[in-house]
Amino acid sequence: MTRFLAITRAEMLILRRNRWLFMATLIMVLFALALTFAGSAPTGTLGVDMLTVSVASMTTLSVYLAPLLALMISFDAIAGESDRGSLALILTYPAGRGEILMGKFTAHLAALSFAMIVGFGTAGAVAAWFGGAGAESVLALIRLILTSILLGAVFLALGYLMSSLAGGATAAAGLSAGLWLIFVVLYDLGLLGAVVMDQSGGFTQSVFPWVMVANPADAFRLWNIAGSEGVAITSGMTGVAQALPVWAAPASLLLWPVLAFTLARLAFRRVEP
Amino acid sequence: MTDKALSIENVQKDRGKTRVLHDITLSLKPGERVALLGHNGAGKSTLIKAILGLIPHEAGTIRIGDAIPGSGTARQDTAYLPEAVSFHPALTGREQLTLFARLSGQKADIEGLLSRVGLGDAMDRRIGAYSKGMRQRLGLAQVLLGQPKLALLDEPTSGLDPISRQDLYAIIDELAGQGTAVLIASHALTEVEARTDRIAILRKGRLVADDTLANLSEAAGLPIRLRVRAAQNPDALAQAMGGTRVNGASVEILCAPDQKMQALRHIASMGDAVADLDMTPPRLEDLYRHFAQEDLS
């Protein structure tokens, strides 16, 4: 127990010292604030408060940014140690591989959570101050923060998976970039293509929503949209959300961290330092 | 219970289709210092990683005391210094060693250990600013954590200056003195020569020698080199003694260890014709060449 915490403490020190925590938080705050102000125009026409619009914009932002920030910390976790030669050393200590991975995960997730809470929290507070907020929009903001952390957890674990599979840190960085591109950009493009090709509409109506929700990034989006009527109106993505049962997106986003972490653990077991 | 700190019996290891360790049998008693010599790729690091349980082996048994490699007890009892190790550049030496102490579950005197390896002044600086030798010292400091029963040092002197090497061997002696069995994989033959109890030589994954330096010299039967400086006429001297002339005034004679005294008597009988005499017994380097390279050509 104390062993995994020892790893966590050291990783937290590293994140603080190499400015990752500072930079990630800064990026989150700046982007969230920019989107809040830029996206504040349609409040009047849609009849929702400014925080709702802000949450809708930040949801789109988080789909891209949460996986990216997560992968940026995690790709180096195993491959970097392996490059430095310290992986072999740390594995000769009584801590097990599971403890090492869990220790890093805890630290990285804490740092990511900090950046999310500060970033979205600041933007949310500013939006509420200038444009008003209701109970529902505050709930939407909290949901956004929590689901962003979950999405980050998925990509942290996927980053460890890439880090275990790649031979070195450079290859791990490349694999992680590819992974981000596939999950966040290409997957949706592929689905879009499939919908366009689908003449009869059978795929679009019955299969498509499920394929979409299987991607954690889309599950994140759907959960936030389905959860709040106001957010759904502003984002214009109600169709898919209504085609699925309420539990589908949360189930996907809650299962993914477990699945990804298990895969990473299995891949890490096979790493010969 | 066994009285051995490490016992390796008939261990084999394959990498794909190539066998990288052939039937290795080697044991270390507590407090023993053994040098493991061999060319690059002879299998030194592979053997060490097998002992650590980092990689599986195909056949044979390895025990650290009574424990299986990689088991909790074995990890607790073993210390390891990887070859050319580095650590996260953002941490300080103190933080890195604290992490290792916590991982091993030991209450350790971090500052004392860092001072012991000569990092007393640098312990609060980042490892990123350390020289290669300083990182090696930090690696050595974690070997000293918690009195291991077995220490495996992979090329511990690489990157160290001569004075640091002396310190290193002093620390190794200290470890051996407290009962730790120390296995040192090394290229630095001359240092190992004076500082170890036994020498094991690996060639292409086979253990070709495992004995004390004296016994190995005897087994190898390498000649002793006598260099005689002639007072006046080196050619005549060379002819009289049956040696070869070298650098103008000297004659070199190679003789087997059991004929040494006879040769010396012969030289003494020459009287004034001999101005000086140098005698060189076979060094570890010659031995190493003998064991590590025979039938290589």
Coordinates of C-alpha atoms in Angstrom, one line a residue:
Chain A
M1 CA 0.0 0.0 0.0
T2 CA 2.7 2.5 1.0
R3 CA 4.7 1.4 -2.0
F4 CA 2.3 2.6 -4.6
L5 CA 1.9 5.8 -2.6
A6 CA 5.7 6.2 -2.8
I7 CA 5.5 6.1 -6.6
T8 CA 2.6 8.5 -6.5
R9 CA 4.5 11.0 -4.4
A10 CA 7.6 10.9 -6.7
E11 CA 5.4 11.3 -9.8
M12 CA 3.6 14.3 -8.3
L13 CA 6.9 15.9 -7.6
I14 CA 8.0 15.3 -11.2
L15 CA 4.7 16.8 -12.6
R16 CA 5.1 19.9 -10.4
R17 CA 8.7 20.3 -11.1
N18 CA 8.7 19.9 -14.9
R19 CA 5.9 22.5 -15.1
W20 CA 3.5 20.0 -16.6
L21 CA 0.9 20.7 -14.0
F22 CA 1.3 24.5 -14.4
M23 CA 1.2 24.3 -18.2
A24 CA -1.8 21.9 -18.4
T25 CA -3.8 24.1 -16.0
L26 CA -2.9 27.2 -17.9
I27 CA -4.0 25.7 -21.2
M28 CA -7.3 24.6 -19.7
V29 CA -8.0 28.0 -18.2
L30 CA -7.1 29.9 -21.3
F31 CA -9.1 27.7 -23.7
A32 CA -12.1 27.4 -21.4
L33 CA -12.2 31.2 -20.9
A34 CA -11.7 31.9 -24.6
L35 CA -14.6 29.5 -25.6
T36 CA -16.8 30.9 -22.9
F37 CA -16.5 34.5 -24.2
A38 CA -16.5 33.5 -27.9
G39 CA -19.5 31.3 -27.5
S40 CA -21.6 33.6 -25.4
A41 CA -23.4 35.1 -28.4
P42 CA -26.3 32.7 -28.9
T43 CA -27.6 32.9 -25.3
G44 CA -30.5 35.2 -26.3
T45 CA -31.7 33.3 -29.3
L46 CA -31.7 29.9 -27.6
G47 CA -33.1 31.1 -24.3
V48 CA -30.5 29.5 -22.1
D49 CA -28.1 31.0 -19.6
M50 CA -24.5 31.8 -20.4
L51 CA -23.1 28.9 -18.3
T52 CA -25.1 26.4 -20.4
V53 CA -23.6 27.7 -23.6
S54 CA -20.2 27.8 -22.0
V55 CA -20.5 24.1 -20.9
A56 CA -21.6 23.1 -24.4
S57 CA -18.5 24.8 -25.9
M58 CA -16.2 23.4 -23.3
T59 CA -17.6 19.9 -23.9
T60 CA -16.3 20.1 -27.5
L61 CA -13.0 21.5 -26.2
S62 CA -12.6 18.7 -23.7
V63 CA -13.1 16.0 -26.3
Y64 CA -9.9 17.1 -27.9
L65 CA -8.0 18.4 -24.9
A66 CA -8.6 15.8 -22.2
P67 CA -7.2 12.9 -24.2
L68 CA -4.3 15.0 -25.5
L69 CA -3.2 16.2 -22.1
A70 CA -3.6 12.7 -20.7
L71 CA -1.5 11.1 -23.4
M72 CA 1.1 13.8 -23.0
I73 CA 1.9 12.7 -19.5
S74 CA 1.3 8.9 -19.8
F75 CA 3.2 8.0 -23.0
D76 CA 6.5 8.4 -21.2
A77 CA 5.6 6.5 -18.1
I78 CA 7.1 3.1 -19.0
A79 CA 9.1 3.7 -22.1
G80 CA 10.9 6.7 -20.5
E81 CA 12.0 4.6 -17.5
S82 CA 13.0 1.8 -19.9
D83 CA 15.1 4.3 -21.9
R84 CA 16.8 5.6 -18.8
G85 CA 17.5 2.1 -17.5
S86 CA 15.7 2.8 -14.3
L87 CA 12.8 0.4 -15.2
A88 CA 14.9 -2.7 -14.6
L89 CA 16.1 -1.2 -11.3
I90 CA 12.6 -0.3 -10.0
L91 CA 11.3 -3.7 -10.9
T92 CA 13.9 -5.3 -8.7
Y93 CA 12.4 -3.5 -5.7
P94 CA 9.6 -5.3 -3.8
A95 CA 6.9 -3.2 -5.5
G96 CA 4.9 -5.2 -8.0
R97 CA 4.3 -4.0 -11.6
G98 CA 0.6 -3.4 -10.7
E99 CA 1.6 -1.2 -7.8
I100 CA 4.0 0.8 -10.0
L101 CA 1.4 1.4 -12.7
M102 CA -1.3 2.2 -10.1
G103 CA 1.1 4.7 -8.4
K104 CA 1.8 6.5 -11.6
F105 CA -1.9 6.5 -12.6
T106 CA -3.0 8.0 -9.2
A107 CA -0.5 10.8 -9.5
H108 CA -1.3 11.5 -13.2
L109 CA -5.0 11.4 -12.6
A110 CA -4.8 13.8 -9.7
A111 CA -2.8 16.2 -11.8
L112 CA -5.3 16.0 -14.7
S113 CA -8.2 16.4 -12.3
F114 CA -6.6 19.6 -10.9
A115 CA -6.2 21.0 -14.4
M116 CA -9.8 20.2 -15.3
I117 CA -11.3 21.5 -12.1
V118 CA -9.3 24.8 -12.2
G119 CA -9.8 25.3 -15.9
F120 CA -13.5 24.5 -16.3
G121 CA -14.2 25.9 -12.8
T122 CA -12.7 29.3 -13.6
A123 CA -14.5 29.5 -17.0
G124 CA -17.8 28.3 -15.3
A125 CA -17.5 30.9 -12.6
V126 CA -16.8 33.7 -15.1
A127 CA -19.8 32.6 -17.3
A128 CA -22.1 32.5 -14.2
W129 CA -20.9 35.9 -13.1
F130 CA -21.5 37.6 -16.4
G131 CA -24.4 35.6 -17.9
G132 CA -26.1 33.9 -15.0
A133 CA -26.5 30.3 -14.1
G134 CA -29.2 28.0 -12.8
A135 CA -29.2 24.8 -10.9
E136 CA -29.3 22.8 -14.1
S137 CA -26.4 24.5 -15.7
V138 CA -24.3 24.2 -12.5
L139 CA -25.1 20.5 -12.6
A140 CA -24.0 20.4 -16.2
L141 CA -20.7 22.0 -15.3
I142 CA -20.0 19.5 -12.6
R143 CA -21.0 16.7 -15.0
L144 CA -18.5 18.1 -17.5
I145 CA -15.7 18.2 -15.0
L146 CA -16.3 14.7 -13.8
T147 CA -16.7 13.1 -17.2
S148 CA -13.6 15.0 -18.5
I149 CA -11.6 13.4 -15.7
L150 CA -13.0 10.0 -16.7
L151 CA -12.1 10.6 -20.3
G152 CA -8.6 11.6 -19.2
A153 CA -8.4 8.4 -17.1
V154 CA -9.2 6.4 -20.3
F155 CA -6.4 8.0 -22.2
L156 CA -3.9 7.9 -19.4
A157 CA -4.3 4.1 -19.3
L158 CA -4.2 3.9 -23.1
G159 CA -1.0 5.9 -22.9
Y160 CA 0.5 3.4 -20.6
L161 CA -0.6 0.7 -23.0
M162 CA 1.2 2.4 -25.9
S163 CA 4.2 3.1 -23.6
S164 CA 4.4 -0.7 -22.8
L165 CA 4.0 -1.8 -26.4
A166 CA 6.5 0.7 -27.8
G167 CA 10.2 0.0 -27.5
G168 CA 11.2 3.5 -26.5
A169 CA 9.8 6.9 -25.6
T170 CA 10.0 8.2 -29.2
A171 CA 8.0 5.3 -30.5
A172 CA 5.5 5.7 -27.6
A173 CA 5.0 9.4 -28.5
G174 CA 4.3 8.4 -32.1
L175 CA 1.9 5.7 -31.1
S176 CA 0.1 8.0 -28.7
A177 CA -0.3 10.7 -31.4
G178 CA -1.8 8.1 -33.7
L179 CA -4.1 6.9 -31.0
W180 CA -5.4 10.4 -30.4
L181 CA -6.0 11.0 -34.0
I182 CA -7.9 7.7 -34.4
F183 CA -10.1 8.1 -31.3
V184 CA -10.8 11.8 -31.6
V185 CA -10.8 12.6 -35.3
L186 CA -10.7 9.6 -37.7
Y187 CA -13.3 7.5 -35.8
D188 CA -16.0 10.2 -36.2
L189 CA -15.0 10.8 -39.8
G190 CA -15.3 7.1 -40.6
L191 CA -18.7 7.0 -39.0
L192 CA -19.8 10.1 -40.9
G193 CA -18.7 8.4 -44.1
A194 CA -20.6 5.3 -43.2
V195 CA -23.8 7.3 -42.6
V196 CA -23.4 9.1 -45.9
M197 CA -22.9 5.7 -47.7
D198 CA -25.8 4.1 -45.9
Q199 CA -28.7 4.4 -48.4
S200 CA -31.4 2.4 -46.6
G201 CA -30.8 4.1 -43.2
G202 CA -30.8 0.8 -41.3
F203 CA -27.2 1.3 -40.2
T204 CA -27.8 4.9 -39.3
Q205 CA -30.8 4.1 -37.1
S206 CA -29.8 0.9 -35.3
V207 CA -26.1 0.3 -35.4
F208 CA -24.6 3.7 -35.7
P209 CA -25.4 5.0 -32.2
W210 CA -23.9 2.0 -30.6
V211 CA -20.7 2.1 -32.7
M212 CA -20.5 5.8 -31.8
V213 CA -21.0 5.3 -28.0
A214 CA -18.3 2.5 -28.0
N215 CA -15.7 5.3 -28.5
P216 CA -15.0 6.9 -25.2
A217 CA -14.6 10.3 -26.7
D218 CA -18.1 10.1 -28.2
A219 CA -19.5 8.5 -25.1
F220 CA -18.2 11.6 -23.2
R221 CA -19.9 13.9 -25.7
L222 CA -23.2 12.0 -25.6
W223 CA -23.3 11.8 -21.9
N224 CA -22.9 15.5 -21.5
I225 CA -25.5 16.2 -24.2
A226 CA -28.0 13.7 -23.1
G227 CA -27.6 14.9 -19.5
S228 CA -28.7 18.4 -20.1
E229 CA -31.5 19.6 -22.3
G230 CA -29.9 23.1 -22.6
V231 CA -26.5 21.7 -23.6
A232 CA -28.3 19.5 -26.2
I233 CA -30.0 22.4 -27.8
T234 CA -26.9 24.5 -28.0
S235 CA -24.8 21.7 -29.4
G236 CA -27.4 20.5 -31.9
M237 CA -26.6 16.8 -31.3
T238 CA -29.8 15.5 -29.9
G239 CA -30.5 12.8 -32.5
V240 CA -27.9 10.2 -31.5
A241 CA -28.4 10.9 -27.8
Q242 CA -32.1 10.1 -28.1
A243 CA -31.5 6.9 -30.1
L244 CA -29.7 5.3 -27.2
P245 CA -30.8 4.2 -23.7
V246 CA -29.8 6.6 -21.0
W247 CA -27.2 4.2 -19.5
A248 CA -25.3 3.6 -22.7
A249 CA -22.9 6.6 -22.6
P250 CA -22.2 6.4 -18.9
A251 CA -21.6 2.7 -19.1
S252 CA -19.1 3.1 -22.0
L253 CA -17.2 5.9 -20.2
L254 CA -17.1 4.1 -16.9
L255 CA -16.0 0.8 -18.5
W256 CA -13.3 2.2 -20.7
P257 CA -10.9 3.2 -17.9
V258 CA -11.1 -0.3 -16.4
L259 CA -10.7 -1.9 -19.8
A260 CA -7.8 0.3 -20.8
F261 CA -6.0 -0.1 -17.5
T262 CA -6.4 -3.8 -17.6
L263 CA -4.9 -3.9 -21.1
A264 CA -2.0 -1.6 -20.0
R265 CA -1.4 -3.9 -17.0
L266 CA -1.3 -6.9 -19.3
A267 CA 1.1 -5.2 -21.8
F268 CA 3.3 -4.0 -18.9
R269 CA 3.6 -7.6 -17.6
R270 CA 5.2 -8.6 -20.9
V271 CA 7.8 -5.8 -20.9
E272 CA 11.3 -7.1 -20.5
P273 CA 13.4 -4.3 -19.1
Chain B
M1 CA 18.5 -23.5 4.7
T2 CA 21.5 -23.1 2.4
D3 CA 24.8 -21.5 3.3
K4 CA 24.9 -19.9 -0.1
A5 CA 23.8 -16.3 -0.9
L6 CA 23.3 -17.2 -4.5
S7 CA 23.2 -20.6 -6.2
I8 CA 22.8 -21.1 -10.0
E9 CA 22.5 -24.6 -11.3
N10 CA 22.5 -25.6 -15.0
V11 CA 20.8 -22.5 -16.1
Q12 CA 19.9 -22.1 -19.8
K13 CA 18.4 -19.1 -21.5
D14 CA 17.3 -18.8 -25.1
R15 CA 16.5 -15.7 -27.1
G16 CA 14.5 -16.9 -30.0
K17 CA 16.5 -19.7 -31.5
T18 CA 19.9 -18.7 -30.1
R19 CA 20.9 -20.0 -26.8
V20 CA 22.5 -17.1 -24.8
L21 CA 23.3 -19.0 -21.6
H22 CA 24.5 -22.6 -21.7
D23 CA 24.3 -24.7 -18.6
I24 CA 25.6 -22.1 -16.2
T25 CA 26.5 -23.3 -12.7
L26 CA 27.8 -20.7 -10.2
S27 CA 27.4 -20.0 -6.5
L28 CA 28.4 -17.2 -4.1
K29 CA 28.8 -17.5 -0.4
P30 CA 27.9 -14.6 2.0
G31 CA 30.7 -12.0 2.0
E32 CA 32.3 -13.3 -1.2
R33 CA 33.3 -10.9 -4.0
V34 CA 33.2 -12.5 -7.4
A35 CA 34.1 -10.9 -10.7
L36 CA 32.0 -11.9 -13.7
L37 CA 34.1 -11.2 -16.8
G38 CA 33.3 -11.5 -20.5
H39 CA 33.1 -9.7 -23.8
N40 CA 30.2 -7.6 -24.7
G41 CA 27.4 -10.0 -25.6
A42 CA 28.9 -12.9 -23.6
G43 CA 25.8 -13.0 -21.5
K44 CA 26.8 -11.1 -18.3
S45 CA 23.8 -8.8 -18.2
T46 CA 21.5 -11.6 -19.3
L47 CA 22.7 -13.7 -16.4
I48 CA 22.2 -10.9 -13.9
K49 CA 18.7 -10.2 -15.2
A50 CA 17.9 -13.9 -14.8
I51 CA 19.1 -13.8 -11.2
L52 CA 16.9 -10.8 -10.6
G53 CA 13.9 -12.5 -12.1
L54 CA 13.5 -9.8 -14.7
I55 CA 13.6 -12.3 -17.5
P56 CA 12.6 -16.0 -17.4
H57 CA 15.1 -18.8 -18.0
E58 CA 14.4 -22.0 -19.8
A59 CA 16.1 -24.6 -17.7
G60 CA 18.0 -25.0 -14.4
T61 CA 17.4 -23.3 -11.0
I62 CA 18.4 -20.0 -9.5
R63 CA 18.1 -19.4 -5.8
I64 CA 18.8 -16.3 -3.8
G65 CA 19.3 -17.9 -0.4
D66 CA 16.3 -20.1 -0.5
A67 CA 14.1 -17.8 -2.5
I68 CA 13.0 -17.9 -6.1
P69 CA 14.2 -15.0 -8.3
G70 CA 11.6 -12.3 -8.5
S71 CA 9.8 -13.4 -5.3
G72 CA 9.2 -10.9 -2.5
T73 CA 11.9 -12.3 -0.3
A74 CA 14.4 -12.4 -3.2
R75 CA 13.7 -8.8 -4.1
Q76 CA 14.0 -7.7 -0.5
D77 CA 17.4 -9.5 -0.3
T78 CA 18.9 -8.4 -3.6
A79 CA 20.4 -5.1 -4.6
Y80 CA 21.1 -4.2 -8.2
L81 CA 23.1 -1.5 -10.0
P82 CA 22.2 -1.5 -13.7
E83 CA 24.7 -0.7 -16.3
A84 CA 24.9 3.1 -17.1
V85 CA 21.7 3.8 -15.1
S86 CA 19.9 7.2 -15.2
F87 CA 17.1 8.5 -13.2
H88 CA 14.3 11.1 -13.8
P89 CA 16.1 14.4 -14.4
A90 CA 13.5 16.4 -12.5
L91 CA 14.0 14.7 -9.2
T92 CA 16.9 15.5 -6.8
G93 CA 19.3 12.8 -5.5
R94 CA 17.6 12.9 -2.1
E95 CA 14.1 12.5 -3.6
Q96 CA 15.2 9.6 -5.8
L97 CA 16.9 7.8 -2.9
T98 CA 13.9 8.5 -0.7
L99 CA 11.6 6.8 -3.3
F100 CA 13.9 3.8 -3.4
A101 CA 13.9 3.6 0.4
R102 CA 10.1 3.8 0.6
L103 CA 9.8 1.1 -2.2
S104 CA 12.0 -1.2 -0.2
G105 CA 10.1 -0.5 2.9
Q106 CA 13.2 0.5 4.8
K107 CA 13.8 3.4 7.2
A108 CA 17.1 4.6 5.8
D109 CA 19.6 7.3 6.6
I110 CA 19.2 9.0 3.2
E111 CA 21.7 11.8 3.9
G112 CA 24.2 9.5 5.4
L113 CA 24.1 7.2 2.4
L114 CA 24.4 10.0 -0.1
S115 CA 27.4 11.4 1.8
R116 CA 28.9 7.9 1.9
V117 CA 28.9 7.8 -1.9
G118 CA 30.2 11.4 -2.2
L119 CA 27.0 13.2 -3.1
G120 CA 26.7 15.1 0.2
D121 CA 26.9 18.5 -1.5
A122 CA 24.8 17.5 -4.5
M123 CA 21.9 15.8 -2.8
D124 CA 19.4 18.6 -3.3
R125 CA 20.4 19.3 -6.9
R126 CA 18.4 17.8 -9.7
I127 CA 19.7 14.6 -11.3
G128 CA 19.4 16.3 -14.7
A129 CA 22.5 18.4 -13.6
Y130 CA 24.5 15.4 -12.4
S131 CA 27.5 14.0 -14.3
K132 CA 27.5 10.4 -15.4
G133 CA 29.8 9.5 -12.5
M134 CA 27.4 11.2 -10.1
R135 CA 24.4 9.2 -11.4
Q136 CA 26.5 6.1 -11.0
R137 CA 27.2 7.1 -7.4
L138 CA 23.5 7.6 -6.8
G139 CA 22.9 4.1 -8.2
L140 CA 25.5 2.9 -5.8
A141 CA 23.7 4.6 -2.9
Q142 CA 20.6 2.6 -3.5
V143 CA 22.6 -0.6 -3.5
L144 CA 23.6 0.2 0.1
L145 CA 19.9 0.5 1.2
G146 CA 18.9 -2.0 3.8
Q147 CA 21.9 -4.4 4.0
P148 CA 21.2 -6.8 1.0
K149 CA 22.3 -10.4 1.1
L150 CA 23.3 -10.3 -2.5
A151 CA 24.5 -7.3 -4.6
L152 CA 24.6 -7.5 -8.4
L153 CA 26.7 -4.7 -9.9
D154 CA 26.7 -4.4 -13.7
E155 CA 29.7 -2.5 -14.9
P156 CA 29.9 -0.4 -11.7
T157 CA 33.0 1.5 -12.7
S158 CA 31.8 2.8 -16.1
G159 CA 31.9 6.5 -16.1
L160 CA 33.9 6.8 -12.8
D161 CA 37.2 8.6 -12.5
P162 CA 40.1 6.7 -10.8
I163 CA 39.5 8.1 -7.4
S164 CA 35.8 7.3 -7.5
R165 CA 36.8 3.8 -8.5
Q166 CA 38.8 3.4 -5.4
D167 CA 35.8 4.7 -3.4
L168 CA 33.6 2.2 -5.2
Y169 CA 35.9 -0.7 -4.3
A170 CA 36.1 0.5 -0.7
I171 CA 32.3 0.4 -0.6
I172 CA 32.2 -3.1 -2.1
D173 CA 34.7 -4.3 0.5
E174 CA 32.4 -2.8 3.2
L175 CA 29.4 -4.6 1.7
A176 CA 31.3 -7.9 1.7
G177 CA 32.5 -7.2 5.2
Q178 CA 28.9 -7.0 6.5
G179 CA 28.2 -10.4 4.8
T180 CA 26.8 -9.3 1.4
A181 CA 27.8 -11.5 -1.5
V182 CA 28.8 -9.2 -4.4
L183 CA 28.8 -10.2 -8.0
I184 CA 30.6 -7.6 -10.2
A185 CA 30.3 -7.8 -14.0
S186 CA 33.2 -5.8 -15.4
H187 CA 35.6 -5.0 -18.2
A188 CA 38.0 -3.3 -15.9
L189 CA 40.3 -6.2 -15.4
T190 CA 43.2 -4.6 -13.5
E191 CA 40.9 -3.3 -10.8
V192 CA 38.9 -6.6 -10.4
E193 CA 42.2 -8.5 -10.1
A194 CA 43.1 -7.0 -6.8
R195 CA 39.6 -6.6 -5.4
T196 CA 37.8 -9.9 -5.8
D197 CA 38.0 -13.3 -4.2
R198 CA 37.1 -15.3 -7.3
I199 CA 36.8 -14.8 -11.0
A200 CA 34.2 -16.2 -13.3
I201 CA 34.6 -15.8 -17.1
L202 CA 31.7 -16.1 -19.5
R203 CA 32.4 -16.8 -23.2
K204 CA 29.5 -16.9 -25.6
G205 CA 27.1 -17.8 -22.9
R206 CA 29.3 -20.5 -21.3
L207 CA 31.1 -20.3 -18.0
V208 CA 34.7 -21.1 -19.0
A209 CA 36.4 -20.3 -15.7
D210 CA 35.3 -20.0 -12.1
D211 CA 38.2 -20.0 -9.6
T212 CA 40.7 -17.9 -7.7
L213 CA 43.2 -15.9 -9.7
A214 CA 46.1 -18.1 -8.5
N215 CA 44.3 -21.4 -9.4
L216 CA 43.3 -20.0 -12.8
S217 CA 46.9 -19.0 -13.6
E218 CA 48.0 -22.5 -12.7
A219 CA 45.3 -24.2 -14.7
A220 CA 46.1 -22.0 -17.7
G221 CA 49.8 -22.7 -17.4
L222 CA 50.6 -19.3 -18.9
P223 CA 54.3 -18.5 -19.1
I224 CA 56.1 -16.2 -16.8
R225 CA 57.9 -13.4 -18.7
L226 CA 61.6 -12.8 -17.8
R227 CA 63.3 -9.8 -19.2
V228 CA 67.0 -9.7 -18.8
R229 CA 69.1 -6.6 -19.6
A230 CA 72.5 -7.4 -20.9
A231 CA 75.5 -5.6 -19.6
Q232 CA 77.4 -5.6 -22.9
N233 CA 76.4 -8.0 -25.7
P234 CA 72.7 -8.8 -25.9
D235 CA 73.2 -11.0 -28.9
A236 CA 75.5 -13.3 -27.1
L237 CA 73.2 -13.4 -24.1
A238 CA 70.2 -14.2 -26.2
Q239 CA 72.1 -17.0 -27.7
A240 CA 73.3 -18.4 -24.4
M241 CA 69.8 -18.3 -22.8
G242 CA 67.6 -19.2 -25.8
G243 CA 65.4 -16.1 -25.6
T244 CA 64.5 -13.4 -28.1
R245 CA 66.2 -10.0 -28.3
V246 CA 64.0 -6.9 -27.6
N247 CA 64.7 -3.2 -27.8
G248 CA 68.4 -3.2 -28.2
A249 CA 69.8 -4.2 -24.9
S250 CA 67.3 -6.7 -23.5
V251 CA 66.5 -10.4 -23.9
E252 CA 63.0 -11.8 -23.2
I253 CA 62.5 -15.3 -22.0
L254 CA 59.1 -17.1 -21.6
C255 CA 59.2 -19.9 -19.1
A256 CA 56.5 -22.2 -17.6
P257 CA 55.8 -21.6 -13.9
D258 CA 57.5 -24.8 -12.8
Q259 CA 60.7 -23.9 -14.6
K260 CA 61.0 -20.4 -13.2
M261 CA 63.6 -21.2 -10.5
Q262 CA 65.7 -23.1 -13.0
A263 CA 65.7 -20.2 -15.3
L264 CA 66.6 -17.8 -12.5
R265 CA 69.5 -19.9 -11.4
H266 CA 70.8 -20.0 -15.0
I267 CA 70.6 -16.2 -15.2
A268 CA 72.4 -15.8 -11.8
S269 CA 75.2 -18.1 -13.1
M270 CA 75.9 -15.7 -15.9
G271 CA 77.5 -13.2 -13.5
D272 CA 78.4 -9.8 -14.8
A273 CA 76.9 -10.3 -18.3
V274 CA 73.4 -9.6 -16.8
A275 CA 72.8 -6.0 -15.7
D276 CA 69.1 -6.2 -14.6
L277 CA 66.2 -8.6 -14.5
D278 CA 62.4 -8.0 -14.6
M279 CA 59.9 -10.8 -13.9
T280 CA 56.2 -10.6 -14.9
P281 CA 53.8 -13.3 -13.8
P282 CA 50.7 -13.7 -16.0
R283 CA 48.2 -10.9 -15.4
L284 CA 44.5 -11.3 -15.3
E285 CA 44.5 -9.7 -18.8
D286 CA 46.5 -12.6 -20.1
L287 CA 44.3 -15.1 -18.3
Y288 CA 41.2 -13.4 -19.6
R289 CA 42.5 -13.6 -23.1
H290 CA 43.4 -17.2 -22.6
F291 CA 40.0 -18.2 -21.3
A292 CA 37.8 -15.8 -23.2
Q293 CA 39.3 -16.2 -26.6
E294 CA 40.6 -19.8 -26.9
D295 CA 39.2 -21.5 -30.0
L296 CA 37.7 -18.2 -31.1
S297 CA 39.9 -18.1 -34.2

